[in-house]
Amino acid sequence: MSETEKRDFIRQIIHDDLESGKHSEIVTRFPPEPNGYLHIGHVMSICLNFGVAAETGGRTFLRLDDTNPGKESKEYVDAIKRDVHWLGFDWQDRLTHASDYFGQLYESACRLIEMGGAYVDSLSADEIREHRGTLTEPGRNSPYRDRSVEENLDLFRRMRAGEFGDGEHVLRARIDMSSPNMNMRDPALYRIRHIPHQNAGDEWCIYPMYDFAHGLSDAYEHITHSLCTHSLCTLEFEDHRPLYDWFLDQLKPEYRPRQIEFSRLNLAYAVTSKRKLNTLVDEGIVSGWDDPRMPTIAGMRRRGYPVAALREFVTRAGVTKKDKLIEMGVLENCIRETLGEQAERRMAVLRPLKVVLTNYPENTVEMMEAMNHPGRPELGTREMPFSRELWIEQDDFMEDAPRKFFRLKPGGEVRLRFGYIIRCDEVVRNTAGDVVELRCSYDPDTRSGTASSDRKVKGTIHWVSCEHAIDARVRLYDRLFNEANPNAVDDIHGALNPESLEIVDGKLEPALAELSAGQAVQFERLGYFCADEKEDSAAARVINRIVTLRDSWAKLEKQAMQQQNQVV
Ligand code: ATP
Ligand code: MG
């Protein structure tokens, strides 16, 4: 780490623990629940957990936190593994599951019962909720709280043996029903669910709760630093750490991990709640978890976001204790910077308007030399065919143009990039009065790159030769929500941006026939684009816009953000 780079508070703790000799090796874990696809918030957690271990020569577990079989699936497990690998991290032989420990967890629960730290409650879920109290009122003890150890052990064994139906009994910790921290009011440890488990099969019909399984799994794996997210950490009634520590204090596992909380990363105009992401998928609001508008890793990969940009983004967002909402512009700028450096330039016309060069010979094609990257001559050049009929962008022509409009207007001149200067002589309309073609003349003395080409005009526009153009369906993505913080709205339907996807029929320069899936290019003057990894084929090109060239939302977003951060 460079000296100028400030350590975040977690890296500082880790640094101190290594220096003091408290630990000789750092062991972390990334513990996703396989109940959905990973999203941009998880990218932060992955980079943090794998990052701090890698930086110090430590190890990281990928632990599938599969304690809730009703919502989990193999599809999600596979997606999680694919996404972590894609981000460039490797757990090697350290892929584990909370379900690997179901036997040990069951034993621990029995021990807790023997110690008087847990009891079987037979209230219904509704009654348990009523007994729980509120933030201002203490809870009440369940009438079953004082069952004998023998009775509890017997009931718990029979819960496991499948003698009871879902919800008939629940195992709870015996802590304190009047604790100001709601999590300490006799939380549930085990519930009955007669459903098979995607990893453990049908061996179990009782499943441990997250809070119980989590800390003990950390202990079994000898995790030195268990990095967890909290939201609204300062509110003691929401704090999970006292419970985490309570289980460790009671059960005294051979190894004691330490939990450290950091704040969630929230991205403006995006949801990072799995429940809300699920709604978007289930209701068909998007095409799937990997819809390029989704803030999921799968969606961002398909959209064409480079890994380097995502990693840079979470570095810039930083690790903090305070809740934060990061502007979409920060992410997009990371993408622009990465692609600005990497991506080759090409030309494409998204909303084509035909230009006929009346003084250009018919059946003639000239090959124009075009630079692949203005800042990196080592990336070479390519040839672009130039001919009598060309496509230009509709909005590069304006009939009643203001004086400062330096693109094409009647009687005006413009340079075609890597081509000639042309003048607009005549506007052709259809019967409805729309402009359908421009008849122009070119100046043969102005071919780019030749000695006599230095006649200057103010505007330069891009173009594609009609005869040689490749047709493409181009998907112009914008943010999925109009609300700066859609996580905070109850009903996401009203917060959707109806213009999050526009599809146009574009024209590509012939060199783009070579564009491979996942490869990003800059369409000059338009933005960064890539071929869709699922739907694109040589016969029918489907191109996604990754990001525009300029941050057109910056101003708007700044205002929204100021309001938002005052609220948070
Ligand atoms: P749920 O809200 O359903 O629990 P989750 O978003 O917490 O979902 P998990 O699969 O439990 O999803 O998360 C795995 C890990 O990723 C956890 O350690 C969690 O702390 C971390 N994580 C989840 N969301 C974010 C986020 N927005 N920012 C940073 N880390 C996150
Ligand atoms: Mg979680």
Coordinates of C-alpha atoms and ligand atoms in Angstrom, one line a residue:
M1 CA 0.0 0.0 0.0
S2 CA 1.4 3.4 -0.9
E3 CA 2.0 5.8 2.0
T4 CA -0.4 8.3 0.6
E5 CA -3.2 5.8 0.5
K6 CA -5.1 6.0 3.7
R7 CA -6.0 2.7 5.3
D8 CA -9.7 2.3 6.0
F9 CA -10.7 1.5 9.5
I10 CA -10.9 -2.3 8.8
R11 CA -7.5 -2.4 7.2
Q12 CA -6.2 -0.5 10.1
I13 CA -7.5 -3.0 12.6
I14 CA -6.1 -5.9 10.5
H15 CA -2.8 -4.1 10.3
D16 CA -2.7 -3.6 14.0
D17 CA -3.6 -7.2 14.7
L18 CA -0.8 -8.4 12.6
E19 CA 1.7 -6.0 14.0
S20 CA 0.8 -6.8 17.6
G21 CA 1.1 -10.5 16.9
K22 CA -2.6 -11.1 17.8
H23 CA -2.9 -12.9 14.4
S24 CA -0.2 -14.3 12.2
E25 CA -2.6 -14.9 9.3
I26 CA -5.8 -13.2 8.3
V27 CA -8.8 -15.4 7.5
T28 CA -12.0 -13.8 6.2
R29 CA -15.2 -15.1 4.5
F30 CA -17.7 -13.8 2.0
P31 CA -21.1 -15.4 3.1
P32 CA -23.8 -14.8 0.6
E33 CA -27.2 -16.4 1.0
P34 CA -28.0 -18.2 -2.3
N35 CA -31.5 -16.6 -2.6
G36 CA -30.7 -14.3 -5.5
Y37 CA -28.0 -13.0 -7.7
L38 CA -25.1 -10.9 -6.3
H39 CA -25.3 -7.1 -6.8
I40 CA -23.1 -4.1 -6.7
G41 CA -23.2 -4.0 -2.9
H42 CA -21.8 -7.5 -2.8
V43 CA -19.0 -6.4 -5.1
M44 CA -17.9 -4.2 -2.2
S45 CA -18.1 -7.0 0.3
I46 CA -16.3 -9.4 -2.0
C47 CA -13.5 -7.0 -2.8
L48 CA -13.1 -6.2 0.9
N49 CA -13.1 -9.8 2.2
F50 CA -10.9 -11.2 -0.6
G51 CA -8.9 -8.0 -0.8
V52 CA -7.8 -7.7 2.9
A53 CA -6.8 -11.4 2.9
A54 CA -4.9 -11.2 -0.4
E55 CA -3.1 -8.0 0.7
T56 CA -1.8 -9.7 3.8
G57 CA -1.2 -13.2 2.5
G58 CA -4.3 -14.6 4.2
R59 CA -7.2 -16.8 3.1
T60 CA -10.8 -16.2 2.3
F61 CA -13.7 -18.7 2.4
L62 CA -16.7 -18.5 0.1
R63 CA -19.4 -19.7 2.4
L64 CA -22.9 -20.2 1.1
D65 CA -25.1 -19.2 3.9
D66 CA -27.8 -21.6 3.1
T67 CA -30.0 -21.7 6.2
N68 CA -33.3 -20.8 4.5
P69 CA -34.0 -23.6 2.0
G70 CA -37.4 -22.2 0.9
K71 CA -35.8 -19.4 -1.0
E72 CA -32.5 -20.9 -2.1
S73 CA -31.5 -22.7 -5.3
K74 CA -28.7 -24.3 -7.2
E75 CA -29.1 -21.6 -9.9
Y76 CA -28.2 -19.0 -7.4
V77 CA -25.3 -21.0 -6.0
D78 CA -23.9 -21.3 -9.6
A79 CA -24.4 -17.7 -10.3
I80 CA -22.6 -16.6 -7.1
K81 CA -19.6 -18.8 -7.9
R82 CA -19.4 -17.5 -11.5
D83 CA -19.7 -13.9 -10.4
V84 CA -17.0 -14.1 -7.7
H85 CA -14.6 -15.7 -10.2
W86 CA -15.4 -13.1 -12.8
L87 CA -14.4 -10.4 -10.4
G88 CA -11.1 -12.0 -10.2
F89 CA -11.2 -13.8 -6.8
D90 CA -10.6 -17.4 -6.0
W91 CA -11.6 -19.3 -2.9
Q92 CA -9.5 -22.3 -4.0
D93 CA -10.5 -25.3 -1.7
R94 CA -12.4 -23.0 0.7
L95 CA -16.0 -23.3 -0.7
T96 CA -18.2 -24.1 2.3
H97 CA -21.8 -24.0 3.2
A98 CA -23.6 -23.2 6.5
S99 CA -25.3 -26.5 5.7
D100 CA -22.0 -28.3 6.1
Y101 CA -22.3 -27.5 9.8
F102 CA -25.9 -28.5 10.4
G103 CA -24.7 -31.5 12.5
Q104 CA -22.4 -29.3 14.7
L105 CA -25.0 -26.6 14.9
Y106 CA -27.6 -29.1 16.1
E107 CA -25.1 -30.3 18.8
S108 CA -24.5 -26.7 19.9
A109 CA -28.2 -26.1 20.2
C110 CA -28.5 -29.1 22.4
R111 CA -25.7 -27.9 24.6
L112 CA -27.3 -24.5 24.9
I113 CA -30.5 -26.2 26.0
E114 CA -28.6 -28.2 28.6
M115 CA -27.0 -25.0 29.9
G116 CA -30.4 -23.4 30.2
G117 CA -29.7 -21.0 27.4
A118 CA -32.5 -22.1 25.0
Y119 CA -36.0 -23.4 25.2
V120 CA -38.7 -24.8 22.9
D121 CA -41.5 -22.3 22.5
S122 CA -44.9 -23.5 21.4
L123 CA -46.6 -20.1 20.8
S124 CA -47.7 -19.4 17.2
A125 CA -45.7 -17.0 15.1
D126 CA -48.4 -14.3 15.7
E127 CA -48.3 -14.8 19.4
I128 CA -44.5 -14.7 19.5
R129 CA -44.7 -11.4 17.6
E130 CA -47.2 -10.0 20.1
H131 CA -45.0 -11.0 23.0
R132 CA -42.0 -9.4 21.5
G133 CA -43.0 -5.9 22.6
T134 CA -42.0 -2.7 20.7
L135 CA -39.2 -0.3 20.7
T136 CA -40.8 1.6 23.6
E137 CA -42.3 -1.4 25.4
P138 CA -40.5 -4.4 26.8
G139 CA -41.5 -7.9 25.6
R140 CA -43.3 -10.5 27.7
N141 CA -42.0 -13.9 28.6
S142 CA -43.6 -16.9 26.8
P143 CA -45.5 -19.2 29.0
Y144 CA -43.2 -22.0 27.7
R145 CA -40.1 -20.2 28.7
D146 CA -39.6 -22.2 31.9
R147 CA -39.8 -25.7 30.5
S148 CA -37.3 -28.1 32.1
V149 CA -34.1 -29.0 30.3
E150 CA -35.4 -32.5 29.9
E151 CA -38.6 -31.4 28.3
N152 CA -36.8 -29.0 26.0
L153 CA -34.3 -31.6 24.9
D154 CA -37.1 -34.1 24.3
L155 CA -39.1 -31.6 22.2
F156 CA -36.1 -30.4 20.2
R157 CA -35.1 -34.0 19.4
R158 CA -38.7 -34.7 18.3
M159 CA -38.7 -31.5 16.2
R160 CA -35.7 -32.9 14.4
A161 CA -37.3 -36.3 14.1
G162 CA -40.1 -34.7 12.1
E163 CA -42.9 -35.3 14.7
F164 CA -44.3 -31.8 14.4
G165 CA -45.6 -29.6 11.6
D166 CA -44.1 -26.3 10.4
G167 CA -44.5 -23.6 13.0
E168 CA -45.7 -25.9 15.8
H169 CA -42.6 -25.2 17.9
V170 CA -39.6 -23.1 17.6
L171 CA -36.3 -23.2 19.6
R172 CA -35.4 -19.8 21.1
A173 CA -32.5 -18.5 23.0
R174 CA -33.3 -17.6 26.6
I175 CA -31.8 -14.1 26.9
D176 CA -33.9 -11.1 27.9
M177 CA -37.4 -10.2 26.8
S178 CA -36.9 -6.7 28.1
S179 CA -33.7 -5.9 26.4
P180 CA -33.7 -2.5 24.6
N181 CA -32.0 -4.4 21.7
M182 CA -34.9 -6.2 20.0
N183 CA -32.4 -8.9 18.7
M184 CA -31.8 -10.0 22.3
R185 CA -35.4 -10.7 23.1
D186 CA -35.2 -14.5 23.0
P187 CA -34.4 -14.7 19.2
A188 CA -35.4 -17.9 17.4
L189 CA -32.6 -20.4 16.8
Y190 CA -34.3 -23.2 14.9
R191 CA -37.6 -23.5 13.1
I192 CA -39.4 -26.4 11.6
R193 CA -39.5 -26.4 7.8
H194 CA -40.6 -29.6 6.0
I195 CA -38.9 -28.8 2.8
P196 CA -35.8 -30.3 1.2
H197 CA -32.5 -28.4 1.1
Q198 CA -30.6 -27.7 -2.1
N199 CA -27.4 -28.9 -0.6
A200 CA -28.4 -31.1 2.4
G201 CA -31.2 -32.9 0.6
D202 CA -34.0 -34.1 2.9
E203 CA -31.8 -34.9 5.9
W204 CA -33.3 -32.1 8.0
C205 CA -36.7 -30.7 8.7
I206 CA -35.4 -28.1 11.2
Y207 CA -33.2 -25.3 10.1
P208 CA -31.0 -22.9 12.1
M209 CA -31.5 -19.2 11.9
Y210 CA -28.9 -16.9 10.4
D211 CA -27.8 -15.3 13.6
F212 CA -27.2 -18.6 15.3
A213 CA -25.4 -20.3 12.3
H214 CA -23.4 -17.3 11.3
G215 CA -21.1 -16.7 14.3
L216 CA -20.6 -20.4 14.9
S217 CA -19.7 -21.0 11.3
D218 CA -17.2 -18.2 11.6
A219 CA -15.8 -20.0 14.7
Y220 CA -15.6 -23.4 12.9
E221 CA -13.6 -21.8 10.1
H222 CA -11.3 -19.9 12.4
I223 CA -12.3 -16.6 10.8
T224 CA -10.2 -13.9 12.3
H225 CA -12.3 -10.9 11.2
S226 CA -15.9 -11.4 10.3
L227 CA -16.8 -8.4 8.3
C228 CA -20.5 -7.7 8.4
T229 CA -22.8 -5.0 7.1
H230 CA -25.2 -3.1 9.2
S231 CA -27.5 -0.3 8.4
L232 CA -28.2 2.4 10.8
C233 CA -25.6 0.9 13.1
T234 CA -25.9 3.6 15.7
L235 CA -29.3 2.4 16.7
E236 CA -28.7 -0.1 19.5
F237 CA -32.1 -1.9 19.0
E238 CA -30.9 -3.1 15.6
D239 CA -27.4 -4.2 16.6
H240 CA -26.6 -7.8 15.9
R241 CA -23.2 -7.9 17.5
P242 CA -24.4 -8.5 21.1
L243 CA -26.2 -11.6 19.9
Y244 CA -23.2 -12.7 17.9
D245 CA -21.1 -12.4 21.0
W246 CA -23.7 -13.9 23.3
F247 CA -23.6 -17.2 21.4
L248 CA -19.8 -17.3 21.5
D249 CA -19.8 -16.4 25.3
Q250 CA -22.3 -19.2 26.0
L251 CA -20.9 -22.0 23.8
K252 CA -17.2 -21.0 24.0
P253 CA -16.1 -22.6 20.8
E254 CA -12.4 -23.5 20.5
Y255 CA -11.9 -20.5 18.3
R256 CA -13.4 -17.0 18.8
P257 CA -13.8 -14.8 15.7
R258 CA -14.3 -11.1 15.9
Q259 CA -17.2 -9.4 14.1
I260 CA -16.6 -5.9 12.7
E261 CA -19.4 -3.9 11.1
F262 CA -19.2 -1.6 8.1
S263 CA -21.9 0.2 6.2
R264 CA -23.7 -1.0 3.2
L265 CA -22.9 0.4 -0.2
N266 CA -26.0 1.8 -1.9
L267 CA -26.0 3.0 -5.4
A268 CA -28.2 5.9 -6.5
Y269 CA -31.0 5.1 -8.9
A270 CA -30.5 1.4 -8.2
V271 CA -31.9 -1.2 -5.8
T272 CA -29.6 -3.4 -3.8
S273 CA -32.3 -5.2 -1.9
K274 CA -32.6 -8.8 -3.0
R275 CA -36.3 -8.7 -2.3
K276 CA -36.8 -5.8 -4.7
L277 CA -34.5 -7.3 -7.3
N278 CA -36.6 -10.4 -7.1
T279 CA -39.7 -8.4 -7.7
L280 CA -38.2 -6.9 -10.8
V281 CA -37.4 -10.4 -12.1
D282 CA -40.6 -12.1 -11.0
E283 CA -42.9 -9.5 -12.4
G284 CA -41.1 -9.4 -15.7
I285 CA -40.2 -5.7 -15.3
V286 CA -36.7 -6.7 -16.5
S287 CA -35.8 -9.6 -18.7
G288 CA -34.0 -11.5 -15.9
W289 CA -31.4 -11.3 -13.2
D290 CA -28.9 -10.5 -15.9
D291 CA -30.9 -7.8 -17.7
P292 CA -28.2 -5.2 -18.5
R293 CA -30.1 -2.6 -16.5
M294 CA -29.9 -4.6 -13.3
P295 CA -27.2 -3.7 -10.7
T296 CA -26.4 -7.4 -10.4
I297 CA -23.0 -8.6 -11.2
A298 CA -24.5 -10.7 -14.0
G299 CA -26.4 -7.7 -15.4
M300 CA -23.3 -5.4 -15.2
R301 CA -21.2 -8.0 -16.9
R302 CA -23.7 -8.4 -19.7
R303 CA -24.0 -4.6 -20.0
G304 CA -20.2 -4.6 -20.6
Y305 CA -19.0 -3.0 -17.4
P306 CA -15.3 -3.9 -17.1
V307 CA -14.1 -5.7 -13.9
A308 CA -11.4 -3.1 -13.4
A309 CA -14.0 -0.3 -13.3
L310 CA -16.1 -2.1 -10.7
R311 CA -13.1 -2.7 -8.5
E312 CA -12.0 0.9 -8.8
F313 CA -15.5 2.0 -8.0
V314 CA -15.7 0.2 -4.7
T315 CA -12.2 1.5 -3.8
R316 CA -13.5 5.0 -4.4
A317 CA -16.6 4.4 -2.4
G318 CA -14.5 3.3 0.5
V319 CA -15.1 1.3 3.6
T320 CA -16.9 3.4 6.2
K321 CA -19.2 3.1 9.2
K322 CA -21.7 5.6 8.0
D323 CA -24.6 4.7 5.6
K324 CA -24.1 6.2 2.2
L325 CA -25.6 6.5 -1.2
I326 CA -23.1 6.8 -3.9
E327 CA -23.9 8.6 -7.1
M328 CA -24.3 6.6 -10.3
G329 CA -22.0 9.2 -11.8
V330 CA -19.1 7.8 -9.7
L331 CA -19.6 4.3 -11.1
E332 CA -20.1 5.6 -14.6
N333 CA -16.9 7.7 -14.4
C334 CA -14.9 4.6 -13.4
I335 CA -16.3 2.9 -16.4
R336 CA -15.5 5.8 -18.7
E337 CA -12.0 6.0 -17.4
T338 CA -11.3 2.3 -17.8
L339 CA -12.9 2.1 -21.3
G340 CA -11.5 5.4 -22.4
E341 CA -8.1 3.8 -22.1
Q342 CA -8.9 0.3 -23.3
A343 CA -11.6 0.5 -25.9
E344 CA -10.9 1.0 -29.6
R345 CA -12.8 3.6 -31.5
R346 CA -15.3 2.7 -34.2
M347 CA -18.1 4.5 -36.0
A348 CA -21.8 3.7 -35.9
V349 CA -24.9 5.7 -36.7
L350 CA -27.8 5.1 -34.4
R351 CA -30.5 7.2 -36.0
P352 CA -29.6 7.1 -39.7
L353 CA -30.3 9.9 -42.2
K354 CA -29.1 9.3 -45.8
V355 CA -26.6 11.6 -47.4
V356 CA -26.0 11.4 -51.2
L357 CA -22.9 13.0 -52.5
T358 CA -24.1 14.2 -55.9
N359 CA -20.6 15.0 -57.3
Y360 CA -19.0 11.8 -56.1
P361 CA -18.6 9.1 -58.8
E362 CA -21.0 6.1 -58.7
N363 CA -19.6 2.6 -58.1
T364 CA -16.5 4.0 -56.4
V365 CA -15.2 3.1 -53.1
E366 CA -12.3 4.8 -51.3
M367 CA -10.7 3.3 -48.3
M368 CA -10.1 5.8 -45.5
E369 CA -7.6 5.2 -42.8
A370 CA -9.1 5.6 -39.4
M371 CA -7.2 5.6 -36.1
N372 CA -8.2 2.9 -33.6
H373 CA -7.4 5.0 -30.5
P374 CA -6.4 8.7 -30.6
G375 CA -4.2 8.4 -27.5
R376 CA -2.6 5.0 -28.3
P377 CA -1.1 4.9 -31.8
E378 CA 0.2 1.4 -31.0
L379 CA -3.3 0.2 -31.5
G380 CA -3.0 1.0 -35.2
T381 CA -5.5 1.9 -37.8
R382 CA -8.3 0.3 -39.9
E383 CA -9.8 1.1 -43.2
M384 CA -13.3 2.5 -43.6
P385 CA -15.0 2.4 -47.0
F386 CA -16.3 5.7 -48.3
S387 CA -18.8 5.9 -51.1
R388 CA -21.4 8.1 -52.7
E389 CA -24.2 7.3 -50.2
L390 CA -23.6 7.6 -46.5
W391 CA -25.5 7.4 -43.3
I392 CA -25.1 10.3 -40.8
E393 CA -26.9 10.9 -37.5
Q394 CA -30.3 12.6 -37.8
D395 CA -29.5 15.1 -35.2
D396 CA -26.3 16.1 -36.9
F397 CA -28.5 17.9 -39.4
M398 CA -30.7 20.8 -38.5
E399 CA -32.8 22.8 -40.9
D400 CA -33.5 26.0 -39.0
A401 CA -30.2 25.9 -37.1
P402 CA -29.1 28.5 -34.6
R403 CA -25.8 30.3 -35.5
K404 CA -23.8 28.2 -33.1
F405 CA -24.9 24.9 -34.7
F406 CA -21.7 23.7 -36.3
R407 CA -22.9 20.4 -37.7
L408 CA -24.8 20.2 -41.0
K409 CA -27.4 22.7 -42.1
P410 CA -28.7 23.9 -45.5
G411 CA -25.9 25.6 -47.3
G412 CA -23.5 24.7 -44.5
E413 CA -20.4 22.6 -44.4
V414 CA -19.1 19.9 -42.1
R415 CA -16.1 17.6 -42.1
L416 CA -16.8 13.8 -42.2
R417 CA -14.3 12.3 -39.8
F418 CA -11.4 10.6 -41.7
G419 CA -13.2 11.7 -44.9
Y420 CA -14.0 14.9 -46.8
I421 CA -15.7 18.2 -46.2
I422 CA -19.2 18.2 -47.5
R423 CA -21.8 20.9 -48.1
C424 CA -25.6 20.4 -47.9
D425 CA -27.2 21.6 -51.1
E426 CA -30.7 20.2 -50.9
V427 CA -33.1 18.7 -48.4
V428 CA -35.4 15.9 -49.6
R429 CA -38.7 15.2 -47.9
N430 CA -41.3 12.5 -48.1
T431 CA -45.0 13.2 -48.6
A432 CA -45.5 13.6 -44.8
G433 CA -42.9 16.4 -44.9
D434 CA -40.2 14.5 -43.0
V435 CA -36.6 15.0 -44.0
V436 CA -35.5 11.7 -45.6
E437 CA -32.4 12.5 -47.5
L438 CA -29.8 15.2 -47.9
R439 CA -28.2 15.9 -51.2
C440 CA -24.7 17.2 -50.6
S441 CA -21.5 17.8 -52.5
Y442 CA -18.0 16.9 -51.4
D443 CA -14.8 18.9 -51.8
P444 CA -12.3 16.5 -53.4
D445 CA -9.4 18.6 -52.1
T446 CA -10.1 18.0 -48.5
R447 CA -9.5 14.3 -48.0
S448 CA -8.3 13.7 -44.4
G449 CA -4.6 13.0 -44.0
T450 CA -3.6 14.6 -47.4
A451 CA -1.4 17.7 -47.7
S452 CA -4.2 19.8 -49.1
S453 CA -6.7 18.7 -46.4
D454 CA -6.1 21.6 -44.1
R455 CA -9.1 23.7 -45.0
K456 CA -10.9 24.1 -41.7
V457 CA -14.6 23.9 -40.9
K458 CA -16.0 24.1 -37.3
G459 CA -17.8 20.7 -37.1
T460 CA -16.8 17.1 -37.6
I461 CA -19.4 14.3 -37.7
H462 CA -19.3 10.6 -37.9
W463 CA -20.7 8.5 -40.8
V464 CA -21.0 5.0 -42.3
S465 CA -21.1 4.0 -45.9
C466 CA -24.6 2.8 -46.8
E467 CA -23.5 0.0 -49.1
H468 CA -21.1 -1.4 -46.5
A469 CA -23.0 -0.8 -43.3
I470 CA -23.9 -3.7 -41.0
D471 CA -27.4 -3.5 -39.5
A472 CA -27.6 -3.7 -35.8
R473 CA -30.3 -3.6 -33.1
V474 CA -28.8 -1.2 -30.5
R475 CA -30.2 -1.1 -27.0
L476 CA -29.7 2.3 -25.3
Y477 CA -29.9 1.7 -21.6
D478 CA -30.6 4.3 -19.0
R479 CA -31.1 4.0 -15.3
L480 CA -34.0 1.8 -14.2
F481 CA -35.4 4.2 -11.7
N482 CA -36.2 7.9 -11.5
E483 CA -35.9 7.9 -7.7
A484 CA -32.5 8.6 -6.3
N485 CA -33.0 6.0 -3.6
P486 CA -35.5 3.4 -4.8
N487 CA -34.4 1.2 -1.9
A488 CA -36.3 3.5 0.4
V489 CA -39.6 3.5 -1.5
D490 CA -42.3 0.9 -0.6
D491 CA -43.7 0.4 -4.0
I492 CA -41.0 0.4 -6.7
H493 CA -43.5 0.5 -9.5
G494 CA -44.0 4.2 -9.2
A495 CA -40.3 4.8 -9.1
L496 CA -39.4 3.1 -12.4
N497 CA -38.0 5.1 -15.3
P498 CA -40.3 4.4 -18.3
E499 CA -37.4 5.3 -20.6
S500 CA -34.8 2.9 -19.2
L501 CA -34.5 1.1 -22.5
E502 CA -34.7 2.5 -26.0
I503 CA -34.1 0.2 -29.0
V504 CA -32.9 1.7 -32.3
D505 CA -31.9 0.2 -35.7
G506 CA -28.4 1.4 -36.2
K507 CA -25.8 1.1 -38.9
L508 CA -22.3 -0.1 -38.1
E509 CA -19.0 0.4 -40.0
P510 CA -17.9 -2.9 -41.5
A511 CA -14.9 -3.4 -39.1
L512 CA -17.5 -4.1 -36.4
A513 CA -18.2 -7.4 -38.0
E514 CA -15.2 -8.6 -36.0
L515 CA -16.6 -7.4 -32.6
S516 CA -16.6 -10.3 -30.2
A517 CA -19.0 -10.9 -27.3
G518 CA -18.0 -8.9 -24.3
Q519 CA -15.5 -6.7 -26.2
A520 CA -16.1 -3.0 -25.6
V521 CA -15.7 -0.3 -28.2
Q522 CA -16.3 3.4 -28.3
F523 CA -18.7 4.5 -31.0
E524 CA -17.2 7.9 -31.7
R525 CA -19.3 10.8 -30.2
L526 CA -21.9 8.3 -28.8
G527 CA -20.5 6.3 -26.0
Y528 CA -19.2 2.8 -25.2
F529 CA -20.9 -0.3 -26.5
C530 CA -20.5 -4.0 -26.6
A531 CA -22.1 -7.0 -28.3
D532 CA -24.7 -8.7 -26.1
E533 CA -23.3 -11.9 -24.7
K534 CA -26.6 -13.8 -25.1
E535 CA -28.5 -12.4 -28.1
D536 CA -25.9 -11.1 -30.5
S537 CA -24.9 -13.3 -33.5
A538 CA -23.0 -12.6 -36.7
A539 CA -26.3 -12.8 -38.6
A540 CA -28.2 -10.4 -36.3
R541 CA -26.1 -8.0 -34.3
V542 CA -27.4 -6.9 -30.9
I543 CA -25.4 -4.2 -29.3
N544 CA -25.7 -2.8 -25.8
R545 CA -24.8 0.7 -24.8
I546 CA -22.5 0.5 -21.7
V547 CA -22.4 4.2 -20.9
T548 CA -22.6 7.5 -22.7
L549 CA -19.5 9.7 -23.1
R550 CA -20.6 12.4 -20.8
D551 CA -22.2 12.5 -17.4
S552 CA -25.4 14.2 -18.4
W553 CA -27.0 13.5 -15.0
A554 CA -24.3 15.0 -12.9
K555 CA -26.1 18.2 -12.0
L556 CA -29.5 16.6 -11.4
E557 CA -27.9 13.9 -9.3
K558 CA -26.0 16.3 -7.2
Q559 CA -29.1 18.0 -6.1
A560 CA -30.9 14.7 -5.4
M561 CA -27.9 13.5 -3.5
Q562 CA -27.7 16.6 -1.3
Q563 CA -31.3 16.2 -0.3
Q564 CA -30.8 12.4 0.2
N565 CA -27.8 12.7 2.4
Q566 CA -29.5 15.2 4.6
V567 CA -32.2 12.6 5.2
V568 CA -29.8 9.7 5.9
Ligands
ATP1 P1 -30.6 -10.0 2.6 O1 -30.9 -8.6 2.7 O2 -31.6 -10.8 1.9 O3 -29.9 -10.6 3.8 P2 -28.0 -9.4 1.7 O4 -28.0 -8.3 0.7 O5 -27.6 -9.2 3.1 O6 -29.5 -10.0 1.6 P3 -26.4 -11.7 1.7 O7 -26.3 -12.8 0.7 O8 -26.8 -12.1 3.1 O9 -27.3 -10.6 1.1 O10 -25.0 -10.9 1.7 C1 -23.8 -11.5 1.6 C2 -22.7 -10.6 2.2 O11 -22.7 -9.4 1.4 C3 -23.0 -10.2 3.6 O12 -21.8 -10.4 4.4 C4 -23.4 -8.8 3.5 O13 -22.9 -8.1 4.6 C5 -22.8 -8.3 2.3 N1 -23.6 -7.3 1.6 C6 -24.9 -7.4 1.2 N2 -25.3 -6.2 0.7 C7 -24.3 -5.3 0.8 C8 -24.1 -4.0 0.4 N3 -25.1 -3.3 -0.1 N4 -22.9 -3.4 0.7 C9 -21.9 -4.1 1.2 N5 -22.0 -5.4 1.5 C10 -23.2 -6.0 1.3
MG2 MG -27.9 -11.0 4.6

